[in-house]
Amino acid sequence: MVMSSDSKETATDKWGWHSLRPRFLTSSRLCMVACAWVLLSACARTGSSRSGGASGSLGGTAGSLGGAAGSFGGAAGSFGGIAGPLGGAAGSFGGAAGSSGGAAGFFGGAAGSLGGAVGSFGGAAGPLGGSGGFGPNTTAGNPVVIGTKSLAQISSGLYHGCGLRSDGSATCWGDNYYGESEAPAGTFVQLSAGANHSCGLLNDHSPTCWGDDGYGQSTPPAGLLDQISAGGAHTCGVRADGTVVCWGDATCWGTMTGSFVQVSAGDRHICAVRSDGGVTCSGDDSFAQLQAPTGAFTEVSAGRKHSCGVRSDRSVACWGDTSHGQSSPPSGAFLRVSAGDKHTCGLKIDGSVVCWGDESGKESQAPAGTFSQVSASATGTCALRTDGAVLCWGYVGYEDAIPPAGVPGSLLAVGGYHACIMGPFWSVFCWGDNSRGQLAAPQGGQGNQLGSLSAGGFHTCGLRGASVTCWGDNSYRQSTAPSYKWTNVWTGYQHTCGRLTFGTVYCWGDNQYGQATPPAVSFSELAAGRAHTCGRQSDDTVVCWGASGAGQTSVPAGTFVQIVAGDDHTCGRRTDGSVACWGDNSQGQSNPPDQKFTKIVAGGHHTCGLDGQRQVTCWGGAGHRQTPTPSQQLGDISAGRHQTCGILQSDSTVVCWGEVLLPDL
């Protein structure tokens, strides 16, 4: 089915998961980097730099972008903090018109309840899920529309995101390894998603944080804040008296004296707008990212190695690393700016978005449209359109797989980071990752439709008549089916197996562990895992072959009526509906509940079952949000690497849950 990089075998480099979610070692004194996949050395405390700023209006867009006079104007960030490097920006809470607000931070964009904001999070399917995704598909010519419902604000962290609903409640999605996606109850006015932790300001402006607390970044000091910014292993906020307070890894910032109206937590430095409009920065100055120019600013955004700010005359100034042109802004009048890693984006006063800097991943190729906010991530950008839709382009940090809205379907297959469904008029709709062409499903039409679907790591196959059709990754020729007559097809990570019309099976693709070398017997059903395959014989006994390091091929005694294979585990459903699992149980995926099921599915590290009442139960997948499961009755289910989808029995539309999926807003 779908697999991960956590292999039990030794030879995994050849075909192990293309991991986009490395774990950061909290035992090392390291500052989390906004740029995904990179871990920098400890934050250098190199002092502070001040820019003199004439006393001037800091109101900026208060009352216009904030949503109402008296609201704090939004501020965009870069990579994401509360308005910062990986995230959008935020307007925060009420105040007198003309007061400055919003804050730029490092990992998740942050916004006030009126300010709104957008953080940059993964690509997703466009209309009908036809060609959404991330990577090559999230380009300026084909920006990804995220979600079917809107939030008042979203904030994206390194591998998770949080959103503020219209009623002030918080919802989070994505990686939950440290509990960073377990948002507490309460009414919030601002949210900020950091690397592995999240923070928010409650209605009374008291701060609360959840998730990783290895450096104390989730333990805010006593007192109320006017604005909060969650960074890598640290968090900063502005008190009502204008002082800046930070907690967590103290090597990520320096001394900040004076009165401030906004703070942005960057990678290894922080910048803040003073009450007189000048900017003060502290922390690492390796690329002169602390050397803010003089003058009055309405907001500031601290990126990875550079910083940018909007001046009181609405021009943008940037300083620090300019190796890719990220510190060379165009002329024009701007409302907001968001500094990423190697690129920067700004929102102009006419509502258009313009970006500058690195274009290797199309992250600087902004789409046309009218927007209210913009947020630059490490290698991608997201913006909030005035109609409430969130658009992302470039490579936006982590993968989201969002089902097509309102499209009924029948056959459903969830793969590594993509999924496909047979929709109306026998068309196949796919959404999610398209880095290897796995969304380019062939279209059939009446009389030429697919009779089955199976999604692997980065490829999908279907049965059309007696022939097998595959698309997506073909690096091991797993998408090149032999020209035989088939009755069914099953996909593993990088191998594929099919059953011939006379009952024997044939496999092709990666065979490093013998997973594509089945025994010469007849099977009625197959289950293809990451590096192993199992088959159910005509007498309902099960035989497995391939990788066996986790015990995934050590079949227990007895007979089964259905088998499924996950990453390094296998499960079988017996005649009475009970389930037995074997193999890897590191996340509880091989420890089924004492229930009866009519169907089971296996993901990378989790397993789910559908009972006689059409209710779904999942087990395993610790930290990947496999629970809670939907309460609706489901007609079918399919599991991917860390996500599961089901077809609603009521209207045949798709609902998904798990680590990389947006919440039900």
XYZ file of C-alpha atoms in Angstrom:
665
model
C 0.000 0.000 0.000
C 1.906 3.047 1.166
C 5.125 3.178 3.007
C 7.597 5.385 4.835
C 11.263 5.988 5.371
C 11.151 4.233 8.735
C 12.304 0.981 7.219
C 13.123 -2.091 9.260
C 15.489 -3.219 6.524
C 19.036 -2.051 6.056
C 19.012 -1.361 2.323
C 16.481 1.441 2.152
C 18.335 4.112 0.243
C 17.354 2.717 -3.107
C 13.647 2.969 -2.678
C 12.855 4.379 0.743
C 10.362 7.164 1.149
C 11.201 10.563 -0.238
C 10.853 11.988 3.254
C 9.501 15.504 3.609
C 9.132 15.344 7.378
C 12.463 14.806 9.107
C 12.363 14.830 12.888
C 14.436 17.424 14.638
C 16.645 16.351 17.510
C 15.574 18.243 20.573
C 18.610 16.941 22.454
C 20.806 19.122 20.276
C 20.698 22.815 20.974
C 19.393 23.692 17.559
C 17.149 26.418 16.314
C 14.428 25.137 14.011
C 14.884 26.444 10.527
C 12.039 27.833 8.541
C 13.393 26.210 5.455
C 12.166 22.640 5.632
C 14.693 19.816 5.659
C 17.498 22.046 6.977
C 18.740 22.134 10.535
C 20.939 25.035 11.424
C 23.398 25.309 14.251
C 22.485 27.008 17.491
C 21.188 30.530 17.108
C 23.995 33.026 17.424
C 23.365 35.771 19.895
C 25.171 38.552 18.183
C 23.545 41.626 19.582
C 21.066 44.074 18.168
C 20.814 46.719 15.535
C 18.570 49.753 15.661
C 17.249 51.934 12.947
C 16.238 55.408 13.844
C 12.711 56.144 12.877
C 10.913 59.374 12.933
C 7.816 59.417 14.939
C 5.000 58.760 12.551
C 1.763 57.015 11.925
C 1.943 53.304 12.539
C -1.703 52.799 11.773
C -0.917 51.531 8.346
C -3.940 49.603 7.318
C -5.737 49.537 10.624
C -9.412 49.739 9.965
C -9.033 48.768 6.308
C -7.209 45.453 6.282
C -8.009 44.795 9.901
C -11.628 44.556 9.076
C -12.860 47.462 11.185
C -11.562 50.711 12.507
C -9.747 50.022 15.694
C -8.443 46.665 14.591
C -4.734 46.170 14.349
C -3.505 46.163 10.787
C -2.321 42.885 9.386
C 1.312 42.162 9.026
C 2.780 39.568 6.821
C 5.640 37.374 7.689
C 7.890 35.184 5.831
C 8.585 31.633 6.676
C 6.062 31.430 9.150
C 5.778 32.754 12.554
C 3.089 34.887 13.480
C 3.258 36.654 10.359
C 6.632 35.565 9.485
C 8.810 33.415 7.453
C 6.755 30.359 6.903
C 3.537 31.987 7.511
C 1.351 34.807 6.702
C 0.654 37.763 8.695
C -1.837 38.836 11.011
C -3.836 41.633 12.142
C -4.417 41.222 15.754
C -6.918 42.570 18.158
C -8.765 45.790 18.676
C -7.136 49.031 19.493
C -7.415 52.584 18.426
C -7.550 53.213 14.749
C -4.089 53.943 13.541
C -2.393 51.618 15.967
C -0.024 49.137 14.465
C -0.623 45.458 14.605
C -0.080 42.186 12.986
C 3.194 40.568 13.556
C 5.634 38.803 11.467
C 7.143 35.691 12.832
C 9.019 32.678 11.672
C 6.981 29.568 11.176
C 3.259 30.049 10.926
C 1.455 33.059 9.683
C -0.530 34.676 12.367
C -3.459 36.931 12.416
C -5.863 38.637 14.636
C -9.510 37.898 14.549
C -10.112 40.959 12.412
C -6.766 41.072 10.705
C -7.020 37.752 9.058
C -3.932 36.020 7.801
C -2.606 33.254 5.750
C 0.222 30.873 6.410
C 1.763 28.861 3.674
C 0.738 25.273 3.644
C 0.756 22.473 1.185
C -0.700 22.303 -2.231
C -4.030 20.773 -2.864
C -6.411 19.905 -5.585
C -7.950 22.567 -7.680
C -11.566 22.433 -8.827
C -12.746 18.835 -8.986
C -9.308 17.760 -7.869
C -8.217 17.468 -11.430
C -4.642 18.606 -11.238
C -4.002 20.056 -7.830
C -1.048 19.213 -5.700
C 2.297 20.649 -4.862
C 5.655 20.846 -6.513
C 5.522 21.043 -10.312
C 1.781 21.616 -10.367
C 1.624 24.558 -7.999
C 2.818 27.117 -10.491
C 1.705 30.599 -11.378
C -0.219 29.322 -14.365
C -2.023 26.763 -12.236
C -2.161 27.981 -8.632
C -3.642 25.604 -6.123
C -6.916 26.502 -4.430
C -6.786 25.246 -0.862
C -9.916 24.016 0.858
C -13.625 24.331 0.255
C -14.399 26.536 3.252
C -12.651 29.613 4.564
C -11.148 30.513 7.907
C -10.720 33.925 9.426
C -6.992 33.199 9.636
C -4.566 30.366 9.026
C -1.051 29.941 10.331
C 1.378 27.424 8.941
C 4.227 25.860 10.854
C 6.956 23.582 9.643
C 4.759 20.513 9.120
C 1.451 21.582 10.594
C -0.997 24.426 10.406
C -3.617 26.102 12.570
C -6.654 28.133 11.692
C -8.959 30.571 13.421
C -12.645 29.969 12.829
C -15.148 32.793 12.624
C -16.340 31.986 16.144
C -12.812 32.375 17.514
C -12.180 28.681 18.066
C -8.904 27.156 16.888
C -8.375 24.135 14.696
C -5.061 22.572 13.698
C -4.030 19.906 11.206
C -0.897 18.165 10.002
C 1.975 16.718 11.981
C 1.090 16.016 15.596
C 4.240 14.303 16.794
C 4.633 16.771 19.658
C 0.947 17.556 20.087
C 1.305 20.746 18.052
C -1.993 20.073 16.257
C -4.027 19.500 19.427
C -5.487 22.981 19.740
C -7.099 23.659 23.120
C -10.651 24.864 23.548
C -11.300 28.553 23.946
C -11.903 31.741 22.018
C -8.795 33.109 20.342
C -7.948 36.440 18.784
C -4.653 35.305 17.262
C -2.843 32.075 16.389
C 0.743 31.339 15.433
C 2.184 27.984 14.372
C 5.876 27.429 15.021
C 8.164 24.591 14.041
C 6.823 21.909 16.361
C 4.654 24.034 18.615
C 1.737 26.416 18.325
C 0.661 29.448 20.302
C -2.377 31.652 20.517
C -3.808 34.607 22.348
C -7.112 33.953 24.042
C -9.907 36.471 24.106
C -8.459 38.097 27.233
C -5.052 38.309 25.497
C -3.496 35.659 27.721
C -1.010 33.486 25.773
C -1.246 29.735 25.576
C 0.992 27.319 23.685
C 0.936 23.606 22.913
C 3.296 21.097 21.319
C 7.049 20.752 21.665
C 8.390 22.332 24.839
C 11.952 21.042 24.699
C 13.360 24.555 25.084
C 10.440 26.000 27.005
C 8.967 27.551 23.852
C 5.487 26.370 24.855
C 5.678 27.751 28.387
C 4.824 31.448 28.119
C 5.531 33.787 31.000
C 2.751 35.230 33.112
C 0.966 38.302 31.843
C -1.056 39.459 28.864
C 0.214 40.100 25.337
C -0.957 42.240 22.480
C 0.686 40.018 19.880
C 2.479 36.671 19.731
C 4.922 35.053 17.290
C 5.943 31.381 17.413
C 9.324 30.614 15.875
C 11.526 27.556 15.689
C 12.443 26.745 19.271
C 11.385 30.085 20.689
C 8.377 32.373 20.910
C 8.111 36.149 21.273
C 5.348 38.550 22.108
C 4.622 42.227 22.666
C 3.157 43.279 26.007
C 0.637 46.078 26.449
C 3.402 48.336 27.741
C 5.312 47.841 24.473
C 8.054 45.595 25.810
C 9.102 42.507 23.870
C 9.303 39.237 25.778
C 10.688 35.984 24.359
C 10.878 32.476 25.761
C 12.407 29.203 24.637
C 15.886 28.892 23.152
C 17.483 32.128 24.318
C 20.246 31.879 21.711
C 17.726 32.803 19.014
C 17.364 36.420 20.050
C 19.268 39.228 21.701
C 18.384 42.094 23.985
C 15.383 44.135 22.860
C 15.023 47.390 24.786
C 12.467 50.083 24.125
C 8.788 50.237 23.295
C 7.492 48.123 20.392
C 4.246 47.558 18.529
C 5.100 44.400 16.556
C 7.651 41.585 16.674
C 8.611 39.012 14.057
C 10.499 35.846 15.018
C 12.722 34.819 12.123
C 15.085 31.918 11.690
C 17.962 32.961 13.919
C 17.030 36.580 14.439
C 14.059 38.687 15.390
C 12.961 42.133 14.255
C 10.445 44.469 15.808
C 8.810 47.785 14.951
C 9.330 50.402 17.661
C 6.724 52.875 18.811
C 8.509 55.613 16.866
C 8.370 53.539 13.668
C 11.996 52.487 13.625
C 13.041 48.859 13.446
C 15.250 47.025 15.930
C 16.637 43.569 15.162
C 18.689 41.183 17.269
C 20.210 37.734 17.001
C 22.293 36.317 14.162
C 23.760 38.928 11.830
C 25.720 36.623 9.508
C 24.072 38.131 6.429
C 23.497 41.635 7.825
C 19.861 40.767 8.448
C 19.969 42.939 11.567
C 21.086 46.062 9.713
C 17.692 47.697 9.311
C 17.661 51.003 7.459
C 16.531 54.183 9.150
C 13.059 55.540 8.718
C 9.523 54.773 9.876
C 7.933 51.375 9.181
C 4.406 50.076 9.592
C 5.445 46.409 9.754
C 8.469 44.145 9.552
C 8.979 40.537 8.473
C 11.999 38.486 9.515
C 12.917 35.778 7.022
C 15.632 33.173 7.117
C 18.661 35.307 6.245
C 17.015 38.586 5.350
C 14.361 40.943 6.615
C 11.864 43.250 4.940
C 9.538 45.967 6.074
C 6.837 48.264 4.744
C 7.735 51.914 5.228
C 5.226 54.578 6.235
C 5.208 55.795 2.617
C 4.185 52.224 1.554
C 7.471 51.398 -0.155
C 9.261 48.174 0.802
C 12.814 48.005 2.116
C 14.777 44.768 2.578
C 18.165 44.016 4.101
C 20.349 40.960 4.567
C 21.025 38.130 2.140
C 20.321 39.100 -1.455
C 21.998 36.192 -3.222
C 18.772 35.411 -5.080
C 17.418 38.937 -5.275
C 15.148 38.422 -2.282
C 16.299 41.717 -0.756
C 15.770 43.758 -3.932
C 12.106 44.768 -3.863
C 10.379 46.453 -6.788
C 9.023 49.958 -6.575
C 5.393 50.591 -5.803
C 3.005 51.032 -2.902
C 2.531 48.006 -0.625
C 0.229 47.110 2.230
C 2.119 44.043 3.405
C 5.362 42.164 2.872
C 6.398 38.586 3.639
C 10.035 37.482 3.638
C 10.736 33.826 2.895
C 14.028 32.036 2.439
C 15.226 33.017 -1.028
C 12.220 35.013 -2.130
C 9.894 37.702 -0.833
C 6.314 38.609 -1.674
C 4.299 41.730 -1.080
C 0.664 42.772 -1.243
C 0.203 45.990 -3.193
C -2.437 48.576 -2.432
C -4.507 47.456 -5.441
C -4.754 43.948 -3.948
C -2.336 42.309 -6.366
C 0.600 40.180 -5.194
C 4.117 40.599 -6.528
C 7.105 38.441 -5.608
C 10.842 38.742 -6.168
C 13.862 36.496 -5.681
C 14.304 32.806 -6.399
C 12.049 31.331 -9.092
C 13.494 27.825 -9.244
C 10.309 26.373 -7.763
C 7.948 28.976 -9.239
C 7.548 30.449 -5.748
C 7.985 33.988 -7.071
C 5.471 33.640 -9.907
C 2.380 35.100 -8.296
C -1.007 34.500 -9.943
C -3.350 37.262 -10.973
C -6.197 38.195 -8.689
C -7.199 40.432 -5.812
C -5.891 39.408 -2.414
C -6.070 40.586 1.182
C -2.970 38.825 2.548
C 0.184 37.096 1.365
C 2.593 34.683 3.041
C 5.901 33.408 1.707
C 7.226 30.043 2.886
C 10.650 28.532 2.295
C 10.002 27.594 -1.334
C 6.396 28.567 -1.909
C 3.832 31.253 -1.325
C 0.200 31.379 -0.244
C -2.236 34.261 -0.422
C -5.758 34.876 0.788
C -8.045 35.984 -2.013
C -10.758 38.543 -1.300
C -13.426 35.886 -1.898
C -11.973 33.866 0.988
C -10.105 31.283 -1.068
C -6.479 30.486 -0.251
C -4.155 30.094 -3.243
C -0.681 28.581 -3.049
C 2.063 28.298 -5.644
C 5.609 27.002 -5.761
C 6.577 24.279 -3.327
C 4.755 25.133 -0.151
C 6.497 23.086 2.502
C 4.312 20.064 3.130
C 1.752 18.089 1.241
C -1.975 18.474 1.621
C -4.387 16.096 -0.077
C -7.769 17.743 -0.301
C -10.621 15.820 -1.915
C -12.624 17.403 -4.719
C -15.514 19.349 -3.231
C -18.960 17.961 -3.898
C -17.862 15.407 -6.491
C -19.577 12.036 -5.990
C -17.569 8.941 -6.745
C -17.438 5.210 -6.488
C -13.950 3.706 -6.648
C -11.473 5.305 -4.214
C -7.702 4.807 -3.874
C -5.375 6.725 -1.532
C -1.620 6.591 -2.136
C 1.488 8.111 -0.653
C 0.532 11.779 -0.959
C -2.179 11.577 -3.579
C -5.580 10.034 -4.059
C -7.900 9.217 -6.946
C -11.614 8.601 -7.279
C -13.863 7.476 -10.089
C -16.206 10.426 -10.540
C -19.207 11.166 -12.727
C -19.253 10.106 -16.366
C -16.541 7.504 -15.698
C -13.872 10.178 -15.241
C -11.011 9.727 -12.785
C -10.249 12.694 -10.510
C -6.940 12.776 -8.658
C -5.620 15.282 -6.117
C -2.534 15.814 -3.975
C 1.110 15.407 -4.947
C 1.848 15.524 -8.645
C 5.654 15.519 -8.456
C 5.813 12.345 -10.541
C 2.715 12.690 -12.666
C 0.489 10.664 -10.367
C -2.451 13.017 -10.966
C -2.384 12.584 -14.756
C -5.090 9.953 -14.811
C -6.197 8.704 -18.237
C -9.825 9.429 -19.013
C -12.100 6.748 -20.301
C -15.732 7.561 -20.939
C -18.639 5.178 -21.184
C -17.577 1.715 -22.186
C -13.932 2.508 -21.478
C -14.056 3.196 -17.743
C -11.763 1.727 -15.104
C -13.113 -1.219 -13.150
C -10.700 -0.898 -10.211
C -8.198 1.587 -8.746
C -5.110 1.058 -6.608
C -2.704 3.821 -5.516
C 0.912 3.162 -4.553
C 3.675 5.393 -3.311
C 3.836 7.659 -6.353
C 1.842 5.793 -8.973
C -1.694 4.543 -9.564
C -3.052 1.651 -11.577
C -6.500 0.660 -12.725
C -8.143 -2.196 -14.524
C -9.779 -1.323 -17.836
C -11.483 -4.374 -19.224
C -8.786 -7.060 -19.087
C -5.856 -4.626 -19.384
C -3.991 -2.710 -16.676
C -3.437 1.043 -17.064
C -0.939 2.840 -14.809
C 0.278 6.427 -14.456
C 2.758 8.289 -12.288
C 6.245 7.262 -11.205
C 7.858 4.672 -13.442
C 11.414 4.706 -12.086
C 11.251 0.941 -11.472
C 8.856 0.358 -14.378
C 6.117 -0.167 -11.839
C 3.762 1.740 -14.143
C 4.578 -0.383 -17.197
C 2.133 -3.273 -17.061
C 2.766 -6.362 -19.196
C 0.312 -6.956 -22.018
C -1.551 -9.844 -20.430
C -5.191 -10.380 -19.585
C -5.842 -9.360 -15.982
C -8.664 -9.670 -13.487
C -7.307 -7.309 -10.812
C -4.323 -5.125 -9.920
C -2.655 -4.076 -6.627
C 0.022 -1.414 -6.122
C 2.763 -1.307 -3.500
C 5.277 1.448 -2.919
C 7.336 0.917 -6.076
C 6.031 -2.392 -7.333
C 2.763 -3.587 -8.816
C 1.084 -6.989 -8.920
C -1.810 -8.302 -10.946
C -3.855 -11.464 -11.099
C -4.082 -13.147 -14.454
C -7.335 -14.551 -15.762
C -6.327 -18.101 -14.839
C -5.565 -17.191 -11.193
C -1.795 -16.949 -11.053
C -0.176 -13.621 -10.226
C 2.603 -11.618 -11.805
C 4.448 -8.652 -10.295
C 6.676 -5.969 -11.803
C 8.674 -3.007 -10.543
C 11.065 -2.835 -7.608
C 12.167 -6.293 -6.488
C 14.997 -5.438 -4.112
C 13.590 -7.649 -1.363
C 11.845 -10.166 -3.580
C 8.484 -8.451 -3.168
C 7.854 -8.764 -6.901
C 8.648 -12.498 -7.026
C 5.457 -14.319 -6.020
C 5.269 -18.080 -5.539
C 3.938 -20.056 -8.495
C 0.488 -20.689 -7.050
C -2.976 -19.252 -7.586
C -4.310 -16.430 -5.420
C -7.746 -14.889 -5.055
C -6.446 -11.655 -3.507
C -3.161 -9.800 -3.035
C -1.946 -7.079 -0.673
C 1.167 -5.125 -1.676
C 3.108 -3.280 1.023
C 6.255 -1.212 1.056
C 8.665 -4.060 0.394
C 6.546 -7.149 0.912
C 3.523 -8.742 -0.686
C 0.943 -11.203 0.607
C -1.535 -13.384 -1.203
C -4.711 -15.147 -0.109
C -5.069 -18.601 -1.642
C -8.260 -20.358 -2.683
C -8.458 -22.095 0.710
C -8.200 -18.653 2.402
C -4.768 -19.305 3.856
C -2.222 -16.509 3.395
C 1.314 -16.610 2.029
C 3.686 -13.619 2.173
C 7.022 -12.877 0.500
C 9.557 -10.048 0.392
C 11.005 -8.032 3.274
C 10.502 -9.709 6.631
C 12.583 -7.685 9.098
C 9.534 -6.555 11.086
C 7.741 -9.900 10.898
C 5.343 -8.653 8.237
C 5.589 -11.934 6.313
C 5.134 -14.204 9.361
C 1.483 -15.099 8.865
C -0.439 -16.426 11.875
C -2.358 -19.660 11.646
C -5.886 -19.706 10.369
C -7.840 -18.472 7.395
C -8.807 -14.989 6.242
C -11.419 -13.495 3.957
C -9.485 -10.253 3.326
C -5.860 -9.108 3.650
C -4.241 -5.659 3.592
C -0.617 -4.538 3.758
C 0.766 -1.316 5.190
C 4.303 -0.072 5.482
C 5.858 -2.944 7.433
C 2.744 -4.616 8.774
C -0.032 -6.839 7.445
C -3.579 -7.447 8.659
C -6.203 -10.009 7.815
C -9.944 -10.133 8.424
C -11.337 -13.479 9.490
C -14.724 -15.006 8.656
C -16.279 -13.724 11.889
C -15.130 -10.149 11.151
C -12.331 -10.135 13.713
C -8.920 -8.814 12.672
C -5.429 -10.216 13.191
C -2.306 -8.183 12.394
C 1.367 -9.042 12.246
C 4.603 -7.170 11.657
C 5.593 -3.706 12.820
C 3.599 -2.468 15.805
C 5.705 0.567 16.685
C 2.672 2.849 16.449
C -0.014 0.363 17.432
C -0.935 -0.448 13.847
C -0.856 -4.194 14.524
C -2.977 -4.018 17.663
C -6.580 -4.148 16.388
C -9.545 -3.515 18.690
C -11.884 -6.311 19.717
C -14.475 -5.452 17.086
C -16.025 -6.995 14.007
C -15.446 -5.356 10.642
C -16.793 -5.773 7.127
C -13.713 -4.188 5.519
C -10.202 -3.200 6.628
C -7.528 -0.967 5.061
C -3.878 -0.372 5.984
C -1.869 2.826 5.728
C 1.793 3.447 6.363
C 1.627 3.071 10.139
C -2.082 2.767 10.798
C -5.017 0.479 10.076
C -8.743 1.201 9.816
C -11.853 -0.924 9.736
C -15.436 -0.352 8.604
C -18.075 -2.055 10.753
C -21.554 -3.302 9.963
C -23.046 0.090 10.834
C -20.764 1.729 8.253
C -18.778 3.431 11.022
C -14.987 3.591 10.741
C -12.459 2.842 13.496
C -8.702 3.427 13.139
C -5.755 2.311 15.220
C -2.048 3.107 15.091
C -0.540 6.090 13.320
C 0.538 7.745 16.554
C 0.885 11.479 16.013
C -0.721 11.418 12.571
C -4.276 12.345 13.551
C -5.977 9.128 12.484
C -8.494 9.844 15.223
C -11.065 11.152 15.657
C -12.638 9.507 12.647
C -15.692 10.877 10.823
C -19.021 10.231 12.494
C -20.894 9.819 9.201
C -21.698 6.475 7.676
C -19.200 5.544 4.977
C -19.765 3.384 1.949
C -16.066 2.681 1.399
C -12.656 3.579 2.831
C -9.049 3.696 1.588
C -5.851 4.440 3.508
C -2.718 6.260 2.379
C 0.604 6.878 4.062
C -0.672 9.011 6.940
C -4.158 9.783 5.693
C -7.443 7.967 5.212
C -10.403 8.806 2.994
C -13.924 7.514 2.804
C -16.938 7.826 0.527
C -19.963 9.139 2.386
C -22.898 6.803 2.109
C -25.323 9.755 2.067
C -24.135 11.482 -1.108
C -21.061 9.530 -2.330
C -18.737 12.500 -1.796
C -15.288 12.101 -0.264
C -14.192 12.923 3.283
C -10.549 12.615 4.401
C -8.718 12.771 7.699
C -5.181 12.279 8.952
C -1.890 14.107 9.152
C -1.793 15.996 5.891
C -5.418 16.896 5.417
C -7.276 20.085 6.147
C -9.791 19.924 9.002
C -13.529 19.946 8.582
C -13.902 23.690 9.065
